[in-house]
CSV table of C-alpha atoms in Angstrom, one decimal:
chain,number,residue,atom,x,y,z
A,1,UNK,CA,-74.7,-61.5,63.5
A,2,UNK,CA,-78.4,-61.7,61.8
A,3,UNK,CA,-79.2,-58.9,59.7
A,4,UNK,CA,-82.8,-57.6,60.6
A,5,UNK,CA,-85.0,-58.7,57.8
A,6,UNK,CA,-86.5,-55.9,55.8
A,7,UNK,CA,-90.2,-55.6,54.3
A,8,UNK,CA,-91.9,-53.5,52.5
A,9,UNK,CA,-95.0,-51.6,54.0
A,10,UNK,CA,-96.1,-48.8,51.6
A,11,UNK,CA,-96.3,-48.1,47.6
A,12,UNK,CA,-96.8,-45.5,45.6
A,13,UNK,CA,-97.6,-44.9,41.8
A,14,UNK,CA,-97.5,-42.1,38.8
A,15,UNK,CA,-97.0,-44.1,35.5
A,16,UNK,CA,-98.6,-43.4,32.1
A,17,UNK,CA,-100.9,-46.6,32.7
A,18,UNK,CA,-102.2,-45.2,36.2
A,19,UNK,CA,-101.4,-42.0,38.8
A,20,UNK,CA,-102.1,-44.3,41.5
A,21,UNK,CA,-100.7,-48.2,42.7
A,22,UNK,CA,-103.7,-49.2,42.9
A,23,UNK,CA,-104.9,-48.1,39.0
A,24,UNK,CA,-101.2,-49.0,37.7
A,25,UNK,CA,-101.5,-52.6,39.0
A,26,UNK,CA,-105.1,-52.8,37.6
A,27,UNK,CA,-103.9,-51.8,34.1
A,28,UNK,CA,-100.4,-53.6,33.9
A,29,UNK,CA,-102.6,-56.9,34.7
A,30,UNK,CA,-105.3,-56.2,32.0
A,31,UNK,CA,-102.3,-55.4,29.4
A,32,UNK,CA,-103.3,-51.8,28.9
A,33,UNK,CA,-100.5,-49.9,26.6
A,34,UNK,CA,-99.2,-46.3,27.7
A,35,UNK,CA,-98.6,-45.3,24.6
A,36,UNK,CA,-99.5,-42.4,22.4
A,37,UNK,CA,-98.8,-39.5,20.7
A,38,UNK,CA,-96.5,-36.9,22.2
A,39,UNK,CA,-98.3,-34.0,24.0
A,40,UNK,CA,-95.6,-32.1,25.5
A,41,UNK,CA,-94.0,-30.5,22.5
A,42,UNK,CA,-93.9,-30.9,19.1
A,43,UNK,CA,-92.8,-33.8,17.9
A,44,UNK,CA,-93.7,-33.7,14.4
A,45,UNK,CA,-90.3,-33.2,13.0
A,46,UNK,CA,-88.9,-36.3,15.1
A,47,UNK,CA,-88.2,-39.9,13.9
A,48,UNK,CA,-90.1,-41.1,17.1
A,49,UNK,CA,-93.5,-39.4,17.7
A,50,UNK,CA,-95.2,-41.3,20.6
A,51,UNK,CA,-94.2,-42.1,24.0
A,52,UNK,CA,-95.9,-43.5,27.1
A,53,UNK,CA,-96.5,-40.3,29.2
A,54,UNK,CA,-98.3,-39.7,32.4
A,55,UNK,CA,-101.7,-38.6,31.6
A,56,UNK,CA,-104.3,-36.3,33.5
A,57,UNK,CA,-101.6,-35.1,35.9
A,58,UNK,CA,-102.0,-31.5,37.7
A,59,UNK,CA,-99.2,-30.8,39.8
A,60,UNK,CA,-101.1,-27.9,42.0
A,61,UNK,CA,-103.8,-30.4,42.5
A,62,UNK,CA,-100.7,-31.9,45.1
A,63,UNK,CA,-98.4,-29.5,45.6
A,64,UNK,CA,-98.4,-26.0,46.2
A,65,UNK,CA,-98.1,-23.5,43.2
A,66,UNK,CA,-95.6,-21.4,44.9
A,67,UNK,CA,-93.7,-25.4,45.1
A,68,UNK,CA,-94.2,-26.5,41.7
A,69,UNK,CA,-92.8,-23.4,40.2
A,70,UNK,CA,-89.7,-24.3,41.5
A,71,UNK,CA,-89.7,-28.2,40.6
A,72,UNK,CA,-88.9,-30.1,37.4
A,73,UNK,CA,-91.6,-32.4,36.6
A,74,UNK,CA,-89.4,-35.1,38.1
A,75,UNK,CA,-89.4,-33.8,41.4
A,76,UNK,CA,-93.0,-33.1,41.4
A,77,UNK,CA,-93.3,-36.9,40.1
A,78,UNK,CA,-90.9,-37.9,42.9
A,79,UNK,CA,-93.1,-36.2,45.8
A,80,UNK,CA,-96.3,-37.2,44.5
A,81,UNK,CA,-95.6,-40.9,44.6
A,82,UNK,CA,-93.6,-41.0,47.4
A,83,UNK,CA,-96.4,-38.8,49.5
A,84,UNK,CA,-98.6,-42.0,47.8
A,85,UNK,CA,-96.5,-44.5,50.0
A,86,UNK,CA,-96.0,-42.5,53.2
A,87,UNK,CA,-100.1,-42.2,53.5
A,88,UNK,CA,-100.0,-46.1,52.5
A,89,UNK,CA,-97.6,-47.0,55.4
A,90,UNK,CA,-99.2,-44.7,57.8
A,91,UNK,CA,-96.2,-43.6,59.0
A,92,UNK,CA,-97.5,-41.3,61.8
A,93,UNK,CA,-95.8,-41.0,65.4
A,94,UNK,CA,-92.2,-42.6,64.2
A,95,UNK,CA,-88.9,-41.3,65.1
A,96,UNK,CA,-87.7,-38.8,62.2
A,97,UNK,CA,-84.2,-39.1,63.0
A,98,UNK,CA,-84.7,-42.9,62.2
A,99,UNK,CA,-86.0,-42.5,58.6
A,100,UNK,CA,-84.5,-41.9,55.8
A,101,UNK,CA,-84.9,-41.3,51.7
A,102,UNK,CA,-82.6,-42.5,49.0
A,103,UNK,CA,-84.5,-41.8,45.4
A,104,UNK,CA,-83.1,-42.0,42.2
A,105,UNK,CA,-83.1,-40.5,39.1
A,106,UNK,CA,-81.3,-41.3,35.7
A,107,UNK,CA,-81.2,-37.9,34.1
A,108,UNK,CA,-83.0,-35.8,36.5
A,109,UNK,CA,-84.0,-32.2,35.4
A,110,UNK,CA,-83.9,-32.8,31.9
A,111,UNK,CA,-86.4,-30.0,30.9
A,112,UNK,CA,-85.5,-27.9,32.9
A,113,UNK,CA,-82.1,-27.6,31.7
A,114,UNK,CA,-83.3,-27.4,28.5
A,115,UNK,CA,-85.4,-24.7,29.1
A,116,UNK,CA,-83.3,-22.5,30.8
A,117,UNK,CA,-80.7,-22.7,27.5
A,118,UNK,CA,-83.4,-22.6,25.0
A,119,UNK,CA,-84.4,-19.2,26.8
A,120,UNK,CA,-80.6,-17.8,26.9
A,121,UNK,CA,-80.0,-18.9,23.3
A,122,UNK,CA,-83.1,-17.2,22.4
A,123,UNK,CA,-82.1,-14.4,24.0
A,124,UNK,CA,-80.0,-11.1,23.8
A,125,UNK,CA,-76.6,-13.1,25.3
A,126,UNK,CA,-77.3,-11.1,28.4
A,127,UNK,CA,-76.9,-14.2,31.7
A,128,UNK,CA,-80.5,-14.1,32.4
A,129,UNK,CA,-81.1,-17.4,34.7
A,130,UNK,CA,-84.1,-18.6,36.8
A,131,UNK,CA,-82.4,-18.4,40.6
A,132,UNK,CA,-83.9,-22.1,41.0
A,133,UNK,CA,-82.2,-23.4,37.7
A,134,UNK,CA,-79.5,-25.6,39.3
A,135,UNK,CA,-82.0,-27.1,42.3
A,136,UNK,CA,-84.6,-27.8,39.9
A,137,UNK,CA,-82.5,-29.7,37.0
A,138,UNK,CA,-79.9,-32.1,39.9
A,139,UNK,CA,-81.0,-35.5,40.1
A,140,UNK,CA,-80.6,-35.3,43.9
A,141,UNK,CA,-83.2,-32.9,44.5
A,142,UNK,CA,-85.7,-35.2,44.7
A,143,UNK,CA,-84.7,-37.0,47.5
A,144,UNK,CA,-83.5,-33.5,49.7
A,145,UNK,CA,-87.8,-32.4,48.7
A,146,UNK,CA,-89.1,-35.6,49.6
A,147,UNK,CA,-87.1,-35.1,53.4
A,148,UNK,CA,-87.8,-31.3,53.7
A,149,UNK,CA,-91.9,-32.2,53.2
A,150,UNK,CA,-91.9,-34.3,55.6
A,151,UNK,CA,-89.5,-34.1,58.1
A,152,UNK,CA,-87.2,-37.4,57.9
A,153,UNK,CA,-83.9,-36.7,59.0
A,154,UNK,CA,-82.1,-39.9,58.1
A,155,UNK,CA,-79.9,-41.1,55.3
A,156,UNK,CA,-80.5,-39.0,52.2
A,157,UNK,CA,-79.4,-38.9,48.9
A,158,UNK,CA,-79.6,-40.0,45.3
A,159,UNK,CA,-78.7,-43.0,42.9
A,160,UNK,CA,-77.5,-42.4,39.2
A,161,UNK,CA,-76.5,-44.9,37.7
A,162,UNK,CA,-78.7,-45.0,33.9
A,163,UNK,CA,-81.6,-47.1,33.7
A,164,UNK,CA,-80.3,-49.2,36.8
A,165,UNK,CA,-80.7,-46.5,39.3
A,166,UNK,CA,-84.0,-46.7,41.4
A,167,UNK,CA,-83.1,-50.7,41.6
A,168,UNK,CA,-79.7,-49.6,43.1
A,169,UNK,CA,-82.0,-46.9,45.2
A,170,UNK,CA,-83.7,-49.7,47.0
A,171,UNK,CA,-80.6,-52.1,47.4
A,172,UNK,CA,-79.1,-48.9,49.2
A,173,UNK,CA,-82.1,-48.6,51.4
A,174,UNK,CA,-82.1,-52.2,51.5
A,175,UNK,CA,-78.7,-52.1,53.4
A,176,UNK,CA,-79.2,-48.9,55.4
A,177,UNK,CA,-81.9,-50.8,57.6
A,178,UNK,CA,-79.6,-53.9,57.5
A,179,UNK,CA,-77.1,-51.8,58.8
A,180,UNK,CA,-78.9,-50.7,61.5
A,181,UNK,CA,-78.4,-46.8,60.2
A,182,UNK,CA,-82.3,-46.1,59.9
A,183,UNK,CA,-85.4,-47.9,60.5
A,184,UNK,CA,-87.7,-47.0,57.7
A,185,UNK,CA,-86.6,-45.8,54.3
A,186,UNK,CA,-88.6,-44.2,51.6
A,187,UNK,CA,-87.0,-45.1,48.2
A,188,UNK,CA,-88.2,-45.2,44.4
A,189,UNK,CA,-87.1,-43.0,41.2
A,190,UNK,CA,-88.8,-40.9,38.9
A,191,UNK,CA,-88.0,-39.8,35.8
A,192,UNK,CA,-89.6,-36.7,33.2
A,193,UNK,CA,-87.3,-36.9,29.8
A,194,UNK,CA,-90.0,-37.4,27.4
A,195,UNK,CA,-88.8,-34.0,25.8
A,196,UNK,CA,-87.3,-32.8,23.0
A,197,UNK,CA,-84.0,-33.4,23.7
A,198,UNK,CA,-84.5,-36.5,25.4
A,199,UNK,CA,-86.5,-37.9,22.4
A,200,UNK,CA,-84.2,-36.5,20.3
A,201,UNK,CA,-81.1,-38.1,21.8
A,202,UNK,CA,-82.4,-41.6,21.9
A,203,UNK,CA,-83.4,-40.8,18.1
A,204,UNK,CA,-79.9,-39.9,17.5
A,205,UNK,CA,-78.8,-43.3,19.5
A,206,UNK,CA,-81.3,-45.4,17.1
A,207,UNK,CA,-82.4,-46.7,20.3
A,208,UNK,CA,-86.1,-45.7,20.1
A,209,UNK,CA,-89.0,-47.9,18.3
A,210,UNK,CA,-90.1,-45.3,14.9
A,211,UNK,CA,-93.0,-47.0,14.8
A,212,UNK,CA,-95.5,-43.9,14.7
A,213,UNK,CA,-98.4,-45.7,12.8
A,214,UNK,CA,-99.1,-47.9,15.9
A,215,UNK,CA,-98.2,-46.4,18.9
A,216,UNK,CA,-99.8,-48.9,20.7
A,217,UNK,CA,-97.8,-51.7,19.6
A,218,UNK,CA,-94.6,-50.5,19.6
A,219,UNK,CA,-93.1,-51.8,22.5
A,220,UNK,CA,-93.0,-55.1,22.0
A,221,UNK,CA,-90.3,-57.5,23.9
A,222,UNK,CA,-88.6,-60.7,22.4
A,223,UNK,CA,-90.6,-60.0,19.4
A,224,UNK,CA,-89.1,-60.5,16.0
A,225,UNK,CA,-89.9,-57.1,14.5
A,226,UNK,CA,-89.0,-55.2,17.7
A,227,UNK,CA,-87.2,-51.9,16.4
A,228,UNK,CA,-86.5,-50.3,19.9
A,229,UNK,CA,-88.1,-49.5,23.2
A,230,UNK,CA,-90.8,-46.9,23.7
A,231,UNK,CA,-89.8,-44.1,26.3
A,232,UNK,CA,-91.7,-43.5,29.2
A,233,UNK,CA,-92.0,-41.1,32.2
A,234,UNK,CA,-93.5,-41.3,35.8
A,235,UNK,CA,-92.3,-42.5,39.6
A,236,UNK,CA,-92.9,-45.5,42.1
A,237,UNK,CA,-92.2,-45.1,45.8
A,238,UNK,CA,-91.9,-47.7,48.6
A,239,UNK,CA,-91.3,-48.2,51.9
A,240,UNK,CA,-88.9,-50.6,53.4
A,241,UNK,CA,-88.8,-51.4,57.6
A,242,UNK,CA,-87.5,-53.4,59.5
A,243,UNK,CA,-89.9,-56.3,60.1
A,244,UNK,CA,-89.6,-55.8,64.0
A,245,UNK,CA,-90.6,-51.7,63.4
A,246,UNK,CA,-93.3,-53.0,61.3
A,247,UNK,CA,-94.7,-55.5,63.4
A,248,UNK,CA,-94.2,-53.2,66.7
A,249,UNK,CA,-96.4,-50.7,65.3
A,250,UNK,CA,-98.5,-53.3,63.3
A,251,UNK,CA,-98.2,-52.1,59.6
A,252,UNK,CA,-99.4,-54.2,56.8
A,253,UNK,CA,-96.9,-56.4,55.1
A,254,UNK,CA,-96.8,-56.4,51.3
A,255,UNK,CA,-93.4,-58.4,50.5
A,256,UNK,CA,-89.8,-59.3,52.2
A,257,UNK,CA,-87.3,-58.2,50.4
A,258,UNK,CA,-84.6,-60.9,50.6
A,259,UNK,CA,-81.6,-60.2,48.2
A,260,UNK,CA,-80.0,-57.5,46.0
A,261,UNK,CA,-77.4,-57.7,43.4
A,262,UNK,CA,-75.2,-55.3,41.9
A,263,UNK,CA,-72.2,-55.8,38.9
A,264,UNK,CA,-71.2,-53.9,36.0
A,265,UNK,CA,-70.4,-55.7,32.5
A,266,UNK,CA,-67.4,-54.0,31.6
A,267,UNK,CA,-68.1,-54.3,27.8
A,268,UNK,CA,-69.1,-51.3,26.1
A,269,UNK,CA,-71.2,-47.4,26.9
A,270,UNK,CA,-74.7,-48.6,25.4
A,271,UNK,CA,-74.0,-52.4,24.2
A,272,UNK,CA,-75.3,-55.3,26.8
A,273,UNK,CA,-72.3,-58.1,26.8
A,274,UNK,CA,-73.7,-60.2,23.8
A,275,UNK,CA,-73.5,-63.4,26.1
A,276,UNK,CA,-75.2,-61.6,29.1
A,277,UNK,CA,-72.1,-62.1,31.4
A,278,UNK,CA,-73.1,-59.2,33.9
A,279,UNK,CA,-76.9,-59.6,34.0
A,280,UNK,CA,-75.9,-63.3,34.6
A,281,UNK,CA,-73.7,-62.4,37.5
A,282,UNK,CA,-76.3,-59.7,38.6
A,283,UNK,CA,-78.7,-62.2,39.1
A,284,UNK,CA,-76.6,-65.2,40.8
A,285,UNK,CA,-75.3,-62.2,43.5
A,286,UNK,CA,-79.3,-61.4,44.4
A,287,UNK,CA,-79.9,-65.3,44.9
A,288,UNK,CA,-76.9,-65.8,46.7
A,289,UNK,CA,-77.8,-63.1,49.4
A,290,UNK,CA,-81.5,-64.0,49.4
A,291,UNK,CA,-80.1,-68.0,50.1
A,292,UNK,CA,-82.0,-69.4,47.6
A,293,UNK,CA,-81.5,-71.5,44.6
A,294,UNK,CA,-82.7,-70.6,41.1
A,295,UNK,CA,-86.2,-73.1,40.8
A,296,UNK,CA,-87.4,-71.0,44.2
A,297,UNK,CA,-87.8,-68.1,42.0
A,298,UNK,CA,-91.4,-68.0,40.0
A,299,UNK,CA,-91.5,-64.8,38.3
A,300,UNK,CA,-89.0,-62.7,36.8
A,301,UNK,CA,-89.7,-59.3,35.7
A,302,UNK,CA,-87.1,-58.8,33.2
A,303,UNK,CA,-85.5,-55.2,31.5
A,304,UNK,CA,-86.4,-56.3,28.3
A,305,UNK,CA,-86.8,-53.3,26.4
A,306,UNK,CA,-87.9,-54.6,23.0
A,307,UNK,CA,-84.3,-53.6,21.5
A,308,UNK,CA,-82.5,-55.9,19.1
A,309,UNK,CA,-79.7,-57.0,21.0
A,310,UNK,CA,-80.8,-56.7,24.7
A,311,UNK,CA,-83.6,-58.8,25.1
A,312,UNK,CA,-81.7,-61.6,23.7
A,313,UNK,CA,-78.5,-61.4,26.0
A,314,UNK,CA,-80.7,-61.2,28.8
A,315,UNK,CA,-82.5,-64.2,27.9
A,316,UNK,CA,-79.2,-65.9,27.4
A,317,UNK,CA,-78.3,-64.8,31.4
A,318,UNK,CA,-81.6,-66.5,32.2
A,319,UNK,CA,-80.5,-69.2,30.8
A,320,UNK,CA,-77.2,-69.7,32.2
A,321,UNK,CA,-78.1,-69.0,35.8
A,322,UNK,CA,-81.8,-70.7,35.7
A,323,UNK,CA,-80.7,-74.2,33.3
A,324,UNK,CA,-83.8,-76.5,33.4
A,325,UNK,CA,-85.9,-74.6,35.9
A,326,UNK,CA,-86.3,-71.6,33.5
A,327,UNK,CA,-88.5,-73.3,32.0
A,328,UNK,CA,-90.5,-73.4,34.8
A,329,UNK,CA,-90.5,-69.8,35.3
A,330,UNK,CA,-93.1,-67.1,34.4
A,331,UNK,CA,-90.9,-64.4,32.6
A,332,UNK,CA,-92.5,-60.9,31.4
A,333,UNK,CA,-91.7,-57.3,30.3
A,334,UNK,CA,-94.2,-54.6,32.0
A,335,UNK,CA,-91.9,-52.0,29.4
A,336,UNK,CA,-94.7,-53.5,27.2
A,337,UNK,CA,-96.9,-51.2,28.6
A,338,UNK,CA,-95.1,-49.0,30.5
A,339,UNK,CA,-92.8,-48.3,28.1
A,340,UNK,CA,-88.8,-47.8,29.6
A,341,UNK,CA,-88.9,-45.1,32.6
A,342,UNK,CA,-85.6,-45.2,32.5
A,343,UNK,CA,-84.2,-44.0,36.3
A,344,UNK,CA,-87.3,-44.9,37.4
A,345,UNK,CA,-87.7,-48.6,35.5
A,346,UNK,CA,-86.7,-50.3,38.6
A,347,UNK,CA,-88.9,-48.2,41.2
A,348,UNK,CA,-92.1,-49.4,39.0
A,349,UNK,CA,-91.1,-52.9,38.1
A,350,UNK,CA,-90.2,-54.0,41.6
A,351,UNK,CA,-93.5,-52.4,43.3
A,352,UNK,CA,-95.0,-54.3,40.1
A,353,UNK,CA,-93.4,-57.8,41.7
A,354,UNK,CA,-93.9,-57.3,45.5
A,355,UNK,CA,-97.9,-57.0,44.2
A,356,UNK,CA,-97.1,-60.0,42.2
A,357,UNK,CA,-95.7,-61.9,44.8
A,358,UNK,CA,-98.9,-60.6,47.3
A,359,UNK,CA,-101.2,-61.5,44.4
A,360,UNK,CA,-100.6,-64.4,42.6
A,361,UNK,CA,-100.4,-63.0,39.4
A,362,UNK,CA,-98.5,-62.2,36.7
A,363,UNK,CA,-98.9,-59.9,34.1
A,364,UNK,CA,-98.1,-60.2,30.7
A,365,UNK,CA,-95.6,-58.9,28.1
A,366,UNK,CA,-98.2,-57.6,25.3
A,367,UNK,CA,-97.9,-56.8,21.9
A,368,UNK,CA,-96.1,-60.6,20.7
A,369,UNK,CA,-97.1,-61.3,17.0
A,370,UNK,CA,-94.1,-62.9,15.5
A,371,UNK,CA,-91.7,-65.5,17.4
A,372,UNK,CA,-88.2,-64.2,17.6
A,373,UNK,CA,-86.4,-67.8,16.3
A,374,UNK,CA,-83.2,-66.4,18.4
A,375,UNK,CA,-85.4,-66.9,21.5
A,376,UNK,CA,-85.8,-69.8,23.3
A,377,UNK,CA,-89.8,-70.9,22.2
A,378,UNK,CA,-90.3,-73.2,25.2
A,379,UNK,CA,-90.1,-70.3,27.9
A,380,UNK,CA,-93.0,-68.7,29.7
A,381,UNK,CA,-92.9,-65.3,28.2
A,382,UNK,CA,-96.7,-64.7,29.9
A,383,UNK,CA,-97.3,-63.2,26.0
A,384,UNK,CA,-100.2,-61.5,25.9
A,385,UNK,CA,-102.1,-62.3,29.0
A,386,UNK,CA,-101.5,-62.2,32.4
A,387,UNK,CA,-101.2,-65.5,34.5
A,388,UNK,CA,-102.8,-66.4,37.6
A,389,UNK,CA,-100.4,-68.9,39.5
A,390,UNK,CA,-98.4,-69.1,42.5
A,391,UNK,CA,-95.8,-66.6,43.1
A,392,UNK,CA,-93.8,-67.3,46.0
A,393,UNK,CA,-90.3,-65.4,44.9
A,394,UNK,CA,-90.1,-62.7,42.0
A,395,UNK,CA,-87.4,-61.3,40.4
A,396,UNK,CA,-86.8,-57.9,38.8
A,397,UNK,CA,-83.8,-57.0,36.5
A,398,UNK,CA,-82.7,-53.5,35.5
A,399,UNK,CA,-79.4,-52.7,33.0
A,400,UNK,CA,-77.9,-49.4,32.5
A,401,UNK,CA,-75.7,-47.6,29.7
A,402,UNK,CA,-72.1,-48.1,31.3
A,403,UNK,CA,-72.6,-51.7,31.9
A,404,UNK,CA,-74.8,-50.8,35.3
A,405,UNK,CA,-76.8,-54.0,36.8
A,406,UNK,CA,-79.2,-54.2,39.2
A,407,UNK,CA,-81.5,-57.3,40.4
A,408,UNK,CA,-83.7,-57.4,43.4
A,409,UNK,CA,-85.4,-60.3,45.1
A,410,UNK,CA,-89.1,-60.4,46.8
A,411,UNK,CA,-90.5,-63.0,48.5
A,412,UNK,CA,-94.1,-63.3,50.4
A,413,UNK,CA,-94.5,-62.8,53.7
């Protein structure tokens, strides 16, 4: 039996480089940095001082007061982009029963929780919780908000699964129109852990760049002096349908989504397999579904988070899977800019290549000053500077703490 083929007909945006798709896309192409000084707390005492945050953001001027009081900035994040794609679709007379939402989040409610036991350690001992403390912190909240504000009564619920999770959102709603169990699907991921004790964790983890003279240029993928990745915070939503809903009620087309993968590495909690065994897996499983071969793929938009270790094995997967027609390849790292988003890296770097397969452009990984002689010099990085050239077939990878892998597959329309 053919599967129905699946596109994707709305997008939405809130990233520290733009609070809108349109501004986001704008910025990643012109290789505008995120980055800057923390602004939600006091990070003066931390090793890491700067992050890429989401700028200029007033949740009432979206959502109600009475609403926002009992959100998490991730949920607010989560409905803000997600209402973003919804308008964008026009998704206006449909059957509600037929739509569904899986979002995803890595940590969810992160300052909440940390709130709420800041306050009771603060306190007199006396068991003094906000009534909305448990809704607000679950990382399935999102998706239950996103439903109740507008009414879609299909398959809901969340993925976790580290920094893998919003690409393992959309594989999910991927397969539920496959399946024939809804007919659109809103998915995505946000994140909000650019806090103290999200900073101060990945401190702890020596995972974050310290590099708190230049803010700017601290994310900086395959380089030689990477010392880290940069943490960031915001949400991406899209819309996948069915092409025959689409085309029955005439909605623009930005991409076909044509293959997913999903492995694990098995190696170790934090570690990538030094030889890249799962991302190489991850990434044969997407073009084996998609039924393609590895030189129809033009652009990959890689995890590379500018840490040590991970940018190399993934490189090495790249590689192994791609042989002589990596070189043909445009490969880049938007966590240049965007810094790592963590649950919702995979939400903003796949609406980042369905524009770059609409497009024809690629943009860059900024901030390369030093070749990495561990890296393979003859690849396309797209350092620097975003590249106009054909882009029939992107690629997006996301890896999570546990060993979680994710890769998804767009091709034009």
């Amino acid at each position: 039996m053919a599967l129905p083929r699946v596109v994707v007909t709305g997008i939405g945006a809130l990233t520290p480089i733009g609070n809108t798709a349109e501004e986001f896309w704008k910025n990643l192409c012109s290789g505008e940095s995120g980055a800057g000084p923390i602004t939600h707390f006091d990070a003066s005492k931390f090793k890491t001082q700067f992050a890429c945050e989401v700028k200029d953001f007033v949740p009432t001027d979206f959502i109600e007061k009475r609403e926002v009081r009992r959100m998490d900035p991730y949920a607010q994040y989560a409905v803000v982009a997600a209402d973003e794609a919804i308008k964008d679709a026009s998704l206006e007379d449909i059957d509600p029963d037929r739509v569904g939402v899986i979002w995803a989040a890595g940590i969810g409610g992160l300052i909440t929780f940390h709130n709420e036991v800041m306050n009771f350690a603060n306190g007199d001992g006396t068991p003094r919780f906000n009534p909305f403390f448990i809704p607000k912190m679950i990382p399935d909240i999102a998706a239950g908000m996103i439903s109740m504000r507008h009414g879609f009564r299909g398959p809901n619920l969340a993925t976790v699964s580290a920094c893998a999770s919003s690409t393992h959102a959309i594989s999910m709603a991927f397969d539920q129109i496959r399946l024939g169990k809804a007919d659109v699907m809103v998915t995505g991921g946000s994140e909000a852990a650019v806090s103290v004790p999200g900073i101060g964790g990945f401190n702890a983890m020596k995972a974050l760049s310290e590099r708190n003279d230049s803010p700017k240029t601290a994310s900086r993928p395959f380089d030689a002096e990477r010392d880290g990745f940069v943490l960031g915070e915001g949400a991406a939503g899209l819309i996948l349908e069915s092409l025959e809903h689409a085309q029955a009620r005439g909605a623009k087309i930005y991409a076909e989504i044509v293959g997913t993968g999903l492995t694990a590495d098995a190696h170790h909690i934090t570690a990538p397999h030094p030889e890249g065994l799962g991302a190489k897996n991850v990434m044969l499983m997407a073009l084996k579904e998609a039924k393609m071969q590895p030189e129809d793929i033009d652009y990959i938009n890689v995890h590379g988070t500018s840490t040590p270790l991970g940018d190399i094995a993934e490189i090495k997967a790249i590689k192994a899977v791609f042989g002589e027609s990596a070189y043909n390849l445009n490969i880049s790292s938007t966590k240049s800019m965007t810094g790592h988003l963590l649950g919702a890296a995979g939400a903003i770097e796949a609406l980042a290549i369905v524009k770059s397969v609409q497009e024809d452009i690629v943009p860059p990984t900024i901030n390369h000053f030093t070749d990495d002689p561990n890296i393979d010099e003859k690849l396309n990085l797209t350092f620097n500077k975003a590249q106009k050239r054909s882009v029939k077939a992107a690629l997006s990878n996301t890896f999570g703490f546990g060993g979680h892998n994710a890769s998804l597959i767009v091709r034009k329309y």
